[in-house]
Amino acid sequence: MIRVGVIGTGMIGQDHIRRMTTVLSGVRVTAVTDVDARVAAEVGGRIGAAVHATGAELIADPQVDAVVVCSWGPTHEEYVLASITAGKPVFCEKPLATTQEACLRIVEAEVAHGNRLVQVGYMRRYDFAYRQLKHALDSGQIGAPLLMHCAHRNASVPGHFQKEMSITDSAVHEIDMVRWMFGEEIAAVRVLVPRRNRHGGDLQDPLLLILEMAGGVLVDVEISVNIRYGYDIRGEIVGEDGTVALGVQNPIEVRREGRAGLPVPADWRERFLQAYDVEFQEWIHALAGGGQPLGPSSWDGYAAAVASDAGVEALRSGGRVPVVLAEQPKLYVAEVPA
Amino acid sequence: MIRVGVIGTGMIGQDHIRRMTTVLSGVRVTAVTDVDARVAAEVGGRIGAAVHATGAELIADPQVDAVVVCSWGPTHEEYVLASITAGKPVFCEKPLATTQEACLRIVEAEVAHGNRLVQVGYMRRYDFAYRQLKHALDSGQIGAPLLMHCAHRNASVPGHFQKEMSITDSAVHEIDMVRWMFGEEIAAVRVLVPRRNRHGGDLQDPLLLILEMAGGVLVDVEISVNIRYGYDIRGEIVGEDGTVALGVQNPIEVRREGRAGLPVPADWRERFLQAYDVEFQEWIHALAGGGQPLGPSSWDGYAAAVASDAGVEALRSGGRVPVVLAEQPKLYVAEVPA
Amino acid sequence: MIRVGVIGTGMIGQDHIRRMTTVLSGVRVTAVTDVDARVAAEVGGRIGAAVHATGAELIADPQVDAVVVCSWGPTHEEYVLASITAGKPVFCEKPLATTQEACLRIVEAEVAHGNRLVQVGYMRRYDFAYRQLKHALDSGQIGAPLLMHCAHRNASVPGHFQKEMSITDSAVHEIDMVRWMFGEEIAAVRVLVPRRNRHGGDLQDPLLLILEMAGGVLVDVEISVNIRYGYDIRGEIVGEDGTVALGVQNPIEVRREGRAGLPVPADWRERFLQAYDVEFQEWIHALAGGGQPLGPSSWDGYAAAVASDAGVEALRSGGRVPVVLAEQPKLYVAEVPA
Amino acid sequence: MIRVGVIGTGMIGQDHIRRMTTVLSGVRVTAVTDVDARVAAEVGGRIGAAVHATGAELIADPQVDAVVVCSWGPTHEEYVLASITAGKPVFCEKPLATTQEACLRIVEAEVAHGNRLVQVGYMRRYDFAYRQLKHALDSGQIGAPLLMHCAHRNASVPGHFQKEMSITDSAVHEIDMVRWMFGEEIAAVRVLVPRRNRHGGDLQDPLLLILEMAGGVLVDVEISVNIRYGYDIRGEIVGEDGTVALGVQNPIEVRREGRAGLPVPADWRERFLQAYDVEFQEWIHALAGGGQPLGPSSWDGYAAAVASDAGVEALRSGGRVPVVLAEQPKLYVAEVPA
């Protein structure tokens, strides 16, 4: 039974607590903390977990085997570094940290520690359909990949959504996904800018990202954050011998009033509900087996940050921006083979 | 934490043990038994559960809060009755018992006990797509139901499969599903017999069942147990204002060698993997909350047995066979409203 | 250039005149007649065709090489027999005649004439998708057929629609289609009756027909004539080695307001527009080549009438009604091989 | 009855002759010519058409009301100009001419003539699905367009296929289609180059074109000319209020050997068979009505040539190449409204 402490008991934190408390096997939430002490007390009280005044206290709690960080992005670096210092596994919701420099400091701390402790919350790698896509690619049945077409559509975004967040918050999922899918780094990023959607106000929405993979695969990604009809994620890989795409997944089809209607998920929670469950279950199983986490690493978090920064610069400049990474430490080499 | 004892550690029993041990929350397998003591010892040893010589011993074990029966069908009645006598909740894999008389004895024992202890393993009610189908029907968007078209196709069946099992083992899932879907009993059954599939040897395969619901809805069910291409389940309800059908669910689509190819599940385990997880999780949550099980009841098990027997008789006689049930005890009234 | 005379210039007649005048190659409409002389004069005037007072006059017109009969059903026998007597090819919209006895008189007249002159307007045999279905079946890729599931749904029917017309007008298309698809006669018919759709008033709607083919294939056909959402035709054949079904044909897919929407045809004209064109073009090409018509024969018209009558009797009696045909004359033997 | 003379009786010429001779209404092929006199004599003899030694002779033939040019591309300019000089309508297979300068000379000749005589063979505008796509866009149901995603995939290309032909022969169909779809000109072109498909030998295959429309819509087009699995054309428009895409069109679906298989067209002839018929039928109807052709004009041919040249330059330079057109003569203004 892995005993987990959760830092940050807002919407996502509470969802992960629900998951670990009522859905998954082999885990117990033993401690919580939040910047809003009242919320932390309420949540902790409900599940019988210790309530700590600070993240540092929670990390130090001997009843905490592993840490889950769901707090505000700017606090991630501090809690992840503290967990590494304490030698405790830490699952950090994306982003790993808000700057690539901070991400690199975490990578360096983990390398100094000597083995993997950090996992970053990129849940697409745990989605059944994406896994089938990767499985089909890796099986060789479509030959070597050449192109990938993606779309990432949100029905709408909150009022505080900033222009750059189409890249740093939305496209970053595709950035992580293609690194995992093709097992190689992104070499350069471009951002093309079409007409602006009036529903997006001042946002530059939609965007068309072009990601060049190190091996020459070209990925185009539509990012739309005001598509209105629902949440929609597409992916199709073009290989030398054929193609493979995310398929159609409609639990039901209704025919009435002149048309056949297929439901569309309302948001990412609905679309990736099971992926989150699998993500946490596999993390818990890896820790329970005494091993290191196998999911997205701090290197992945760092590489995503660098590519995402390149995307933001490409959006500003209109040009092609290379993605320049630090040398990859040996600790992470197996994960993204050249 | 619900402590479960498992009677029967064959393929299905081991799968449920895996589920309760490594997937689900709030449950622990504390005891096992099997007609093959060596298998029971091996399985029990692996998970640190007590190994009992008999089902009776296991049911009596104070470390067992609830019983899961996965043994050979003819033993179900004995273990379920013993669990009721012990006042312990019992999850019994289908069939509830091998005759309708035995099922009725269980119903009567449970009624005498005074509240629900028994749940029968009809997992389709937990499948996301079937639930969406029922949700669409209940929402009224297609109006009152008139017809339902179903197909139940198995790639192949084991050598010991008997002629009647197309009804008692396969169609019984549709029998339970339509009772739940329409909230009413089956009034009569017919079985129509087409040309025989040469791959089925002596089996009468396929079959076309016609189920008449009490309220007049007519359900046709193709049962094919040698369809060869995979496991395939269909359902479409025709209502006064439209239709709703199980949809297309393809995680991926591959295009190569002259066609677009969509994967088909190999068997029921692949198709209903998540339904089994949900089925057990909801059962555990209901027990953990101190309540009665909410899933298919012993009345459902009994009613399915009677309808299934009618189907076997209809196959033999070629005629329309009414489904005649005992009077429904009040304990179960809410579940299948008239 | 085949010169055609059209008897009956109502809605269907005018549509076929449009087809022969502005769409198809190798044909000219040289004469028309109608029970309503004013309509005939108007239509004939528009295209420069002779306007005759009676069908007999039109058939006798030396400027008429071939006759198209689109008049009221009860007049079909007279015009078809007169065309045979005149030795002129005649395309007769379905039904060939309104009783099986009348159909048989036509068969006998044609046999006495010595070669085929009559073609009946069953257009499904010319639909691209049905042809692909038959092609897949005949190729052997799904093995010998065992079952077929069909649905025939009309959005609504006119006020004068009678109870029996669900069989004689709607299901008769499936009756002809399965004879052609499987190359054998229908042996018996049953009609099962579910709850009545309130939108159908006094009609018994929907119906579930069960057709037994001579070789043992069983066909179930849902007939719904008030489905409201559009016109929808389904067909799936279950064979020993796999299945083949009419596929999904959506020219476009719209995503808005929470769902993906697929258009459904409004009626049979929209669904079978091209089939009608192909039907007439192939008929014209066969005549132009100096040969006999190759489409549905008067035997097909007769056999459909007998099976349709059996369906009406089955609806009345609730039982299984055998389809008893006269001996098939040699003239037609090649068409529906045993 | 329009009397047509066909210049060029190779594969495409013979297919159009078949179409005008045995499929379409209101047209007769009265004259043919070809650079290979023997082929012309053979084809002409078969259909009873005059065989001319040269295109000039054919155009001058008083039995020729309208000209169809299917000869080798470099000869198009000469024949189209001669037809204009003769005041005869001319249907010219794409390209209108092999250089934009030649296209502009044709535009100027037609403007000098005073009304439209020329139609260019861009058949996608006649495809039912593309028309439905445009209809949905024009209806306003998805709001103003922002993006369009296209793919144009050929199974393979002949040995003589040159690098630039991926743009000038394949992508030129999308170039014409988007001008028609959005009713505005292309402002600039980029070409992005992924890893090369080994099946393409020296070709740069696939390519990713980016077309910027004058109004800001951005179009990405995958051009793959060695996709191997068949011919596949995709299009999806993203608007402010939703999306609309070319749909799934599978006449049948076969389930066998572990998967559901959907046929893919082998080539463009199969995919666009009906579009060609409609294209010619509408052209003939327009001429028969005494009017001007309504299809793609010489201005469309010229504009496609300029955009295609920009694409070739963009492929060479790697940069963004503006599309600079001559001023549009009033004769064509209605067709592509600003």
Tab-separated table of N, CA and C in Angstrom, chain C residues 167-282:
chain	number	residue	atom	x	y	z
C	167	ILE	N	-46.280	-4.284	-46.649
C	167	ILE	CA	-45.732	-5.470	-47.302
C	167	ILE	C	-45.732	-5.308	-48.816
C	168	THR	N	-46.862	-4.948	-49.390
C	168	THR	CA	-46.977	-4.972	-50.852
C	168	THR	C	-46.229	-3.818	-51.521
C	169	ASP	N	-46.048	-2.724	-50.799
C	169	ASP	CA	-45.367	-1.573	-51.387
C	169	ASP	C	-43.936	-1.413	-50.900
C	170	SER	N	-43.723	-1.657	-49.598
C	170	SER	CA	-42.387	-1.446	-49.036
C	170	SER	C	-41.576	-2.727	-49.054
C	171	ALA	N	-42.046	-3.753	-48.315
C	171	ALA	CA	-41.262	-4.979	-48.174
C	171	ALA	C	-41.035	-5.675	-49.503
C	172	VAL	N	-41.894	-5.397	-50.497
C	172	VAL	CA	-41.733	-6.070	-51.779
C	172	VAL	C	-40.358	-5.769	-52.394
C	173	HIS	N	-39.775	-4.636	-52.046
C	173	HIS	CA	-38.412	-4.348	-52.525
C	173	HIS	C	-37.405	-5.327	-51.923
C	174	GLU	N	-37.546	-5.629	-50.640
C	174	GLU	CA	-36.657	-6.630	-50.039
C	174	GLU	C	-36.949	-8.009	-50.609
C	175	ILE	N	-38.225	-8.281	-50.862
C	175	ILE	CA	-38.608	-9.579	-51.440
C	175	ILE	C	-37.895	-9.789	-52.765
C	176	ASP	N	-37.914	-8.784	-53.624
C	176	ASP	CA	-37.198	-8.927	-54.896
C	176	ASP	C	-35.690	-8.989	-54.671
C	177	MET	N	-35.200	-8.145	-53.763
C	177	MET	CA	-33.758	-8.046	-53.555
C	177	MET	C	-33.164	-9.365	-53.077
C	178	VAL	N	-33.816	-10.036	-52.112
C	178	VAL	CA	-33.213	-11.277	-51.591
C	178	VAL	C	-33.274	-12.396	-52.636
C	179	ARG	N	-34.306	-12.446	-53.472
C	179	ARG	CA	-34.348	-13.445	-54.543
C	179	ARG	C	-33.160	-13.268	-55.480
C	180	TRP	N	-32.862	-11.987	-55.774
C	180	TRP	CA	-31.735	-11.674	-56.656
C	180	TRP	C	-30.400	-11.926	-55.940
C	181	MET	N	-30.354	-11.489	-54.680
C	181	MET	CA	-29.097	-11.598	-53.932
C	181	MET	C	-28.655	-13.046	-53.788
C	182	PHE	N	-29.598	-13.924	-53.416
C	182	PHE	CA	-29.219	-15.305	-53.120
C	182	PHE	C	-29.476	-16.237	-54.302
C	183	GLY	N	-30.084	-15.706	-55.368
C	183	GLY	CA	-30.313	-16.537	-56.551
C	183	GLY	C	-31.211	-17.717	-56.268
C	184	GLU	N	-32.207	-17.528	-55.429
C	184	GLU	CA	-33.148	-18.615	-55.154
C	184	GLU	C	-34.475	-18.036	-54.681
C	185	GLU	N	-35.494	-18.886	-54.679
C	185	GLU	CA	-36.824	-18.410	-54.317
C	185	GLU	C	-37.000	-18.325	-52.805
C	186	ILE	N	-38.008	-17.582	-52.409
C	186	ILE	CA	-38.440	-17.523	-51.015
C	186	ILE	C	-39.366	-18.712	-50.765
C	187	ALA	N	-39.129	-19.439	-49.669
C	187	ALA	CA	-39.918	-20.641	-49.402
C	187	ALA	C	-41.123	-20.354	-48.514
C	188	ALA	N	-40.975	-19.424	-47.590
C	188	ALA	CA	-42.078	-19.145	-46.664
C	188	ALA	C	-41.878	-17.777	-46.037
C	189	VAL	N	-42.972	-17.228	-45.528
C	189	VAL	CA	-42.958	-15.892	-44.941
C	189	VAL	C	-43.688	-15.927	-43.600
C	190	ARG	N	-43.165	-15.220	-42.626
C	190	ARG	CA	-43.858	-14.932	-41.379
C	190	ARG	C	-43.839	-13.424	-41.177
C	191	VAL	N	-44.785	-12.939	-40.406
C	191	VAL	CA	-44.786	-11.518	-40.038
C	191	VAL	C	-45.016	-11.413	-38.542
C	192	LEU	N	-44.065	-10.812	-37.846
C	192	LEU	CA	-44.194	-10.613	-36.402
C	192	LEU	C	-44.568	-9.157	-36.149
C	193	VAL	N	-45.375	-8.963	-35.140
C	193	VAL	CA	-46.015	-7.662	-34.940
C	193	VAL	C	-45.654	-7.098	-33.568
C	194	PRO	N	-44.860	-6.072	-33.519
C	194	PRO	CA	-44.526	-5.446	-32.236
C	194	PRO	C	-45.564	-4.383	-31.868
C	195	ARG	N	-45.309	-3.697	-30.757
C	195	ARG	CA	-46.097	-2.512	-30.396
C	195	ARG	C	-46.254	-1.605	-31.584
C	196	ARG	N	-47.363	-0.934	-31.617
C	196	ARG	CA	-47.694	-0.070	-32.724
C	196	ARG	C	-47.143	1.351	-32.490
C	197	ASN	N	-46.596	1.930	-33.518
C	197	ASN	CA	-46.102	3.307	-33.450
C	197	ASN	C	-47.289	4.272	-33.499
C	198	ARG	N	-47.385	5.145	-32.520
C	198	ARG	CA	-48.525	6.059	-32.459
C	198	ARG	C	-48.576	6.991	-33.672
C	199	HIS	N	-47.406	7.223	-34.304
C	199	HIS	CA	-47.408	8.107	-35.469
C	199	HIS	C	-48.075	7.437	-36.666
C	200	GLY	N	-48.330	6.132	-36.580
C	200	GLY	CA	-48.880	5.407	-37.722
C	200	GLY	C	-50.397	5.303	-37.703
C	201	GLY	N	-51.042	5.887	-36.711
C	201	GLY	CA	-52.505	5.812	-36.660
C	201	GLY	C	-52.961	4.369	-36.644
C	202	ASP	N	-53.820	4.008	-37.589
C	202	ASP	CA	-54.372	2.653	-37.625
C	202	ASP	C	-53.431	1.630	-38.243
C	203	LEU	N	-52.356	2.097	-38.832
C	203	LEU	CA	-51.428	1.155	-39.466
C	203	LEU	C	-50.811	0.226	-38.436
C	204	GLN	N	-50.535	-1.008	-38.843
C	204	GLN	CA	-49.719	-1.874	-38.015
C	204	GLN	C	-48.275	-1.583	-38.392
C	205	ASP	N	-47.651	-0.723	-37.635
C	205	ASP	CA	-46.308	-0.238	-37.975
C	205	ASP	C	-45.514	-0.106	-36.700
C	206	PRO	N	-44.302	-0.646	-36.616
C	206	PRO	CA	-43.556	-1.392	-37.638
C	206	PRO	C	-43.960	-2.858	-37.694
C	207	LEU	N	-43.355	-3.558	-38.656
C	207	LEU	CA	-43.506	-5.008	-38.785
C	207	LEU	C	-42.115	-5.648	-38.839
C	208	LEU	N	-42.073	-6.919	-38.472
C	208	LEU	CA	-40.835	-7.678	-38.637
C	208	LEU	C	-41.146	-8.894	-39.504
C	209	LEU	N	-40.690	-8.844	-40.757
C	209	LEU	CA	-40.900	-9.989	-41.660
C	209	LEU	C	-39.761	-10.979	-41.501
C	210	ILE	N	-40.118	-12.256	-41.592
C	210	ILE	CA	-39.104	-13.308	-41.622
C	210	ILE	C	-39.284	-14.056	-42.933
C	211	LEU	N	-38.271	-13.981	-43.775
C	211	LEU	CA	-38.317	-14.682	-45.061
C	211	LEU	C	-37.390	-15.897	-44.987
C	212	GLU	N	-37.932	-17.052	-45.325
C	212	GLU	CA	-37.086	-18.255	-45.402
C	212	GLU	C	-36.756	-18.510	-46.864
C	213	MET	N	-35.495	-18.510	-47.193
C	213	MET	CA	-35.106	-18.785	-48.572
C	213	MET	C	-35.136	-20.297	-48.806
C	214	ALA	N	-35.266	-20.675	-50.075
C	214	ALA	CA	-35.357	-22.099	-50.407
C	214	ALA	C	-34.160	-22.881	-49.871
C	215	GLY	N	-32.998	-22.272	-49.873
C	215	GLY	CA	-31.791	-22.972	-49.432
C	215	GLY	C	-31.540	-22.871	-47.942
C	216	GLY	N	-32.447	-22.220	-47.205
C	216	GLY	CA	-32.311	-22.210	-45.751
C	216	GLY	C	-31.819	-20.904	-45.153
C	217	VAL	N	-31.393	-19.968	-46.003
C	217	VAL	CA	-31.018	-18.660	-45.454
C	217	VAL	C	-32.266	-18.022	-44.839
C	218	LEU	N	-32.095	-17.406	-43.677
C	218	LEU	CA	-33.204	-16.744	-42.995
C	218	LEU	C	-32.977	-15.239	-43.084
C	219	VAL	N	-34.007	-14.504	-43.480
C	219	VAL	CA	-33.880	-13.051	-43.635
C	219	VAL	C	-34.891	-12.369	-42.717
C	220	ASP	N	-34.415	-11.480	-41.840
C	220	ASP	CA	-35.365	-10.667	-41.083
C	220	ASP	C	-35.361	-9.253	-41.642
C	221	VAL	N	-36.567	-8.700	-41.753
C	221	VAL	CA	-36.736	-7.376	-42.364
C	221	VAL	C	-37.611	-6.514	-41.458
C	222	GLU	N	-37.019	-5.467	-40.919
C	222	GLU	CA	-37.848	-4.469	-40.235
C	222	GLU	C	-38.474	-3.563	-41.281
C	223	ILE	N	-39.791	-3.427	-41.231
C	223	ILE	CA	-40.475	-2.447	-42.082
C	223	ILE	C	-41.046	-1.375	-41.161
C	224	SER	N	-40.534	-0.167	-41.281
C	224	SER	CA	-41.052	0.966	-40.506
C	224	SER	C	-41.460	2.049	-41.491
C	225	VAL	N	-42.695	2.505	-41.421
C	225	VAL	CA	-43.125	3.498	-42.396
C	225	VAL	C	-43.425	4.861	-41.769
C	226	ASN	N	-43.016	4.995	-40.497
C	226	ASN	CA	-43.156	6.301	-39.821
C	226	ASN	C	-41.928	6.593	-38.972
C	227	ILE	N	-40.764	6.325	-39.503
C	227	ILE	CA	-39.553	6.418	-38.666
C	227	ILE	C	-39.179	7.873	-38.421
C	228	ARG	N	-39.719	8.782	-39.233
C	228	ARG	CA	-39.630	10.222	-39.025
C	228	ARG	C	-38.254	10.833	-39.319
C	229	TYR	N	-37.152	10.178	-38.992
C	229	TYR	CA	-35.863	10.867	-39.152
C	229	TYR	C	-35.364	10.864	-40.585
C	230	GLY	N	-35.966	10.076	-41.476
C	230	GLY	CA	-35.504	10.052	-42.853
C	230	GLY	C	-35.738	8.699	-43.478
C	231	TYR	N	-35.086	8.474	-44.609
C	231	TYR	CA	-35.225	7.207	-45.328
C	231	TYR	C	-33.956	6.424	-45.072
C	232	ASP	N	-34.108	5.176	-44.632
C	232	ASP	CA	-32.927	4.439	-44.190
C	232	ASP	C	-33.093	2.977	-44.566
C	233	ILE	N	-32.100	2.462	-45.246
C	233	ILE	CA	-32.119	1.100	-45.770
C	233	ILE	C	-30.879	0.385	-45.261
C	234	ARG	N	-31.051	-0.768	-44.637
C	234	ARG	CA	-29.911	-1.514	-44.110
C	234	ARG	C	-29.904	-2.939	-44.639
C	235	GLY	N	-28.755	-3.501	-44.736
C	235	GLY	CA	-28.649	-4.896	-45.131
C	235	GLY	C	-27.317	-5.470	-44.681
C	236	GLU	N	-27.363	-6.602	-44.014
C	236	GLU	CA	-26.125	-7.275	-43.607
C	236	GLU	C	-26.308	-8.771	-43.808
C	237	ILE	N	-25.358	-9.372	-44.511
C	237	ILE	CA	-25.393	-10.815	-44.748
C	237	ILE	C	-24.366	-11.487	-43.845
C	238	VAL	N	-24.820	-12.532	-43.136
C	238	VAL	CA	-23.933	-13.315	-42.283
C	238	VAL	C	-23.597	-14.601	-43.022
C	239	GLY	N	-22.328	-14.809	-43.271
C	239	GLY	CA	-21.901	-16.023	-43.958
C	239	GLY	C	-21.084	-16.927	-43.054
C	240	GLU	N	-20.684	-18.049	-43.591
C	240	GLU	CA	-19.933	-19.007	-42.769
C	240	GLU	C	-18.545	-18.488	-42.394
C	241	ASP	N	-17.982	-17.609	-43.214
C	241	ASP	CA	-16.621	-17.134	-42.954
C	241	ASP	C	-16.525	-15.654	-42.643
C	242	GLY	N	-17.664	-14.964	-42.510
C	242	GLY	CA	-17.616	-13.540	-42.213
C	242	GLY	C	-18.936	-12.900	-42.585
C	243	THR	N	-18.936	-11.579	-42.570
C	243	THR	CA	-20.169	-10.851	-42.876
C	243	THR	C	-19.866	-9.746	-43.875
C	244	VAL	N	-20.914	-9.325	-44.583
C	244	VAL	CA	-20.774	-8.137	-45.418
C	244	VAL	C	-22.067	-7.329	-45.282
C	245	ALA	N	-21.905	-6.031	-45.146
C	245	ALA	CA	-23.062	-5.167	-44.902
C	245	ALA	C	-23.008	-3.950	-45.804
C	246	LEU	N	-24.170	-3.390	-46.094
C	246	LEU	CA	-24.208	-2.058	-46.679
C	246	LEU	C	-23.447	-1.129	-45.748
C	247	GLY	N	-22.611	-0.288	-46.303
C	247	GLY	CA	-21.735	0.537	-45.476
C	247	GLY	C	-22.324	1.896	-45.168
C	248	VAL	N	-21.494	2.687	-44.543
C	248	VAL	CA	-21.848	4.059	-44.201
C	248	VAL	C	-21.525	4.943	-45.404
C	249	GLN	N	-22.475	5.757	-45.810
C	249	GLN	CA	-22.214	6.651	-46.946
C	249	GLN	C	-22.636	8.067	-46.591
C	250	ASN	N	-21.723	8.809	-46.041
C	250	ASN	CA	-21.992	10.193	-45.668
C	250	ASN	C	-21.127	11.104	-46.493
C	251	PRO	N	-21.706	11.844	-47.429
C	251	PRO	CA	-20.840	12.741	-48.202
C	251	PRO	C	-20.098	13.725	-47.299
C	252	ILE	N	-20.772	14.204	-46.257
C	252	ILE	CA	-20.096	15.133	-45.347
C	252	ILE	C	-20.468	14.818	-43.900
C	253	GLU	N	-19.676	15.388	-43.002
C	253	GLU	CA	-19.944	15.293	-41.567
C	253	GLU	C	-19.769	16.680	-40.967
C	254	VAL	N	-20.801	17.142	-40.286
C	254	VAL	CA	-20.765	18.472	-39.679
C	254	VAL	C	-20.613	18.324	-38.175
C	255	ARG	N	-19.717	19.085	-37.576
C	255	ARG	CA	-19.566	19.087	-36.121
C	255	ARG	C	-19.920	20.477	-35.595
C	256	ARG	N	-20.987	20.534	-34.863
C	256	ARG	CA	-21.389	21.783	-34.233
C	256	ARG	C	-22.385	21.496	-33.135
C	257	GLU	N	-22.485	22.441	-32.215
C	257	GLU	CA	-23.469	22.359	-31.138
C	257	GLU	C	-23.460	21.005	-30.441
C	258	GLY	N	-22.278	20.562	-30.045
C	258	GLY	CA	-22.192	19.403	-29.173
C	258	GLY	C	-22.228	18.047	-29.821
C	259	ARG	N	-22.285	17.989	-31.139
C	259	ARG	CA	-22.313	16.661	-31.752
C	259	ARG	C	-21.791	16.668	-33.178
C	260	ALA	N	-21.424	15.485	-33.637
C	260	ALA	CA	-21.113	15.273	-35.043
C	260	ALA	C	-22.385	14.806	-35.712
C	261	GLY	N	-22.786	15.465	-36.770
C	261	GLY	CA	-24.046	15.140	-37.429
C	261	GLY	C	-23.842	14.644	-38.844
C	262	LEU	N	-24.523	13.549	-39.146
C	262	LEU	CA	-24.430	12.965	-40.468
C	262	LEU	C	-25.788	13.080	-41.138
C	263	PRO	N	-25.835	13.580	-42.365
C	263	PRO	CA	-27.124	13.711	-43.042
C	263	PRO	C	-27.718	12.343	-43.366
C	264	VAL	N	-29.028	12.242	-43.324
C	264	VAL	CA	-29.767	11.027	-43.705
C	264	VAL	C	-30.628	11.398	-44.914
C	265	PRO	N	-30.721	10.507	-45.922
C	265	PRO	CA	-31.576	10.845	-47.071
C	265	PRO	C	-33.012	11.094	-46.625
C	266	ALA	N	-33.689	12.022	-47.300
C	266	ALA	CA	-35.073	12.333	-46.945
C	266	ALA	C	-36.028	11.249	-47.442
C	267	ASP	N	-35.761	10.695	-48.624
C	267	ASP	CA	-36.681	9.695	-49.169
C	267	ASP	C	-35.972	8.805	-50.171
C	268	TRP	N	-36.735	7.870	-50.741
C	268	TRP	CA	-36.153	6.891	-51.662
C	268	TRP	C	-35.647	7.535	-52.944
C	269	ARG	N	-36.253	8.646	-53.350
C	269	ARG	CA	-35.755	9.308	-54.558
C	269	ARG	C	-34.297	9.731	-54.364
C	270	GLU	N	-34.019	10.329	-53.202
C	270	GLU	CA	-32.657	10.771	-52.914
C	270	GLU	C	-31.704	9.575	-52.803
C	271	ARG	N	-32.162	8.531	-52.102
C	271	ARG	CA	-31.300	7.363	-51.870
C	271	ARG	C	-30.997	6.613	-53.154
C	272	PHE	N	-32.008	6.505	-54.049
C	272	PHE	CA	-31.838	5.633	-55.217
C	272	PHE	C	-31.777	6.403	-56.535
C	273	LEU	N	-31.484	7.699	-56.449
C	273	LEU	CA	-31.422	8.532	-57.652
C	273	LEU	C	-30.557	7.899	-58.740
C	274	GLN	N	-29.353	7.516	-58.365
C	274	GLN	CA	-28.452	6.961	-59.365
C	274	GLN	C	-28.880	5.571	-59.812
C	275	ALA	N	-29.477	4.817	-58.891
C	275	ALA	CA	-29.935	3.478	-59.282
C	275	ALA	C	-30.958	3.563	-60.409
C	276	TYR	N	-31.860	4.527	-60.343
C	276	TYR	CA	-32.845	4.700	-61.417
C	276	TYR	C	-32.150	5.014	-62.742
C	277	ASP	N	-31.158	5.898	-62.690
C	277	ASP	CA	-30.430	6.228	-63.921
C	277	ASP	C	-29.785	4.978	-64.524
C	278	VAL	N	-29.129	4.214	-63.658
C	278	VAL	CA	-28.430	3.018	-64.146
C	278	VAL	C	-29.429	2.000	-64.693
C	279	GLU	N	-30.532	1.842	-63.968
C	279	GLU	CA	-31.588	0.908	-64.388
C	279	GLU	C	-32.044	1.205	-65.817
C	280	PHE	N	-32.376	2.467	-66.067
C	280	PHE	CA	-32.856	2.818	-67.402
C	280	PHE	C	-31.738	2.753	-68.439
C	281	GLN	N	-30.540	3.195	-68.051
C	281	GLN	CA	-29.457	3.176	-69.027
C	281	GLN	C	-29.161	1.750	-69.479
C	282	GLU	N	-29.125	0.827	-68.520
C	282	GLU	CA	-28.826	-0.559	-68.898
C	282	GLU	C	-29.955	-1.157	-69.733
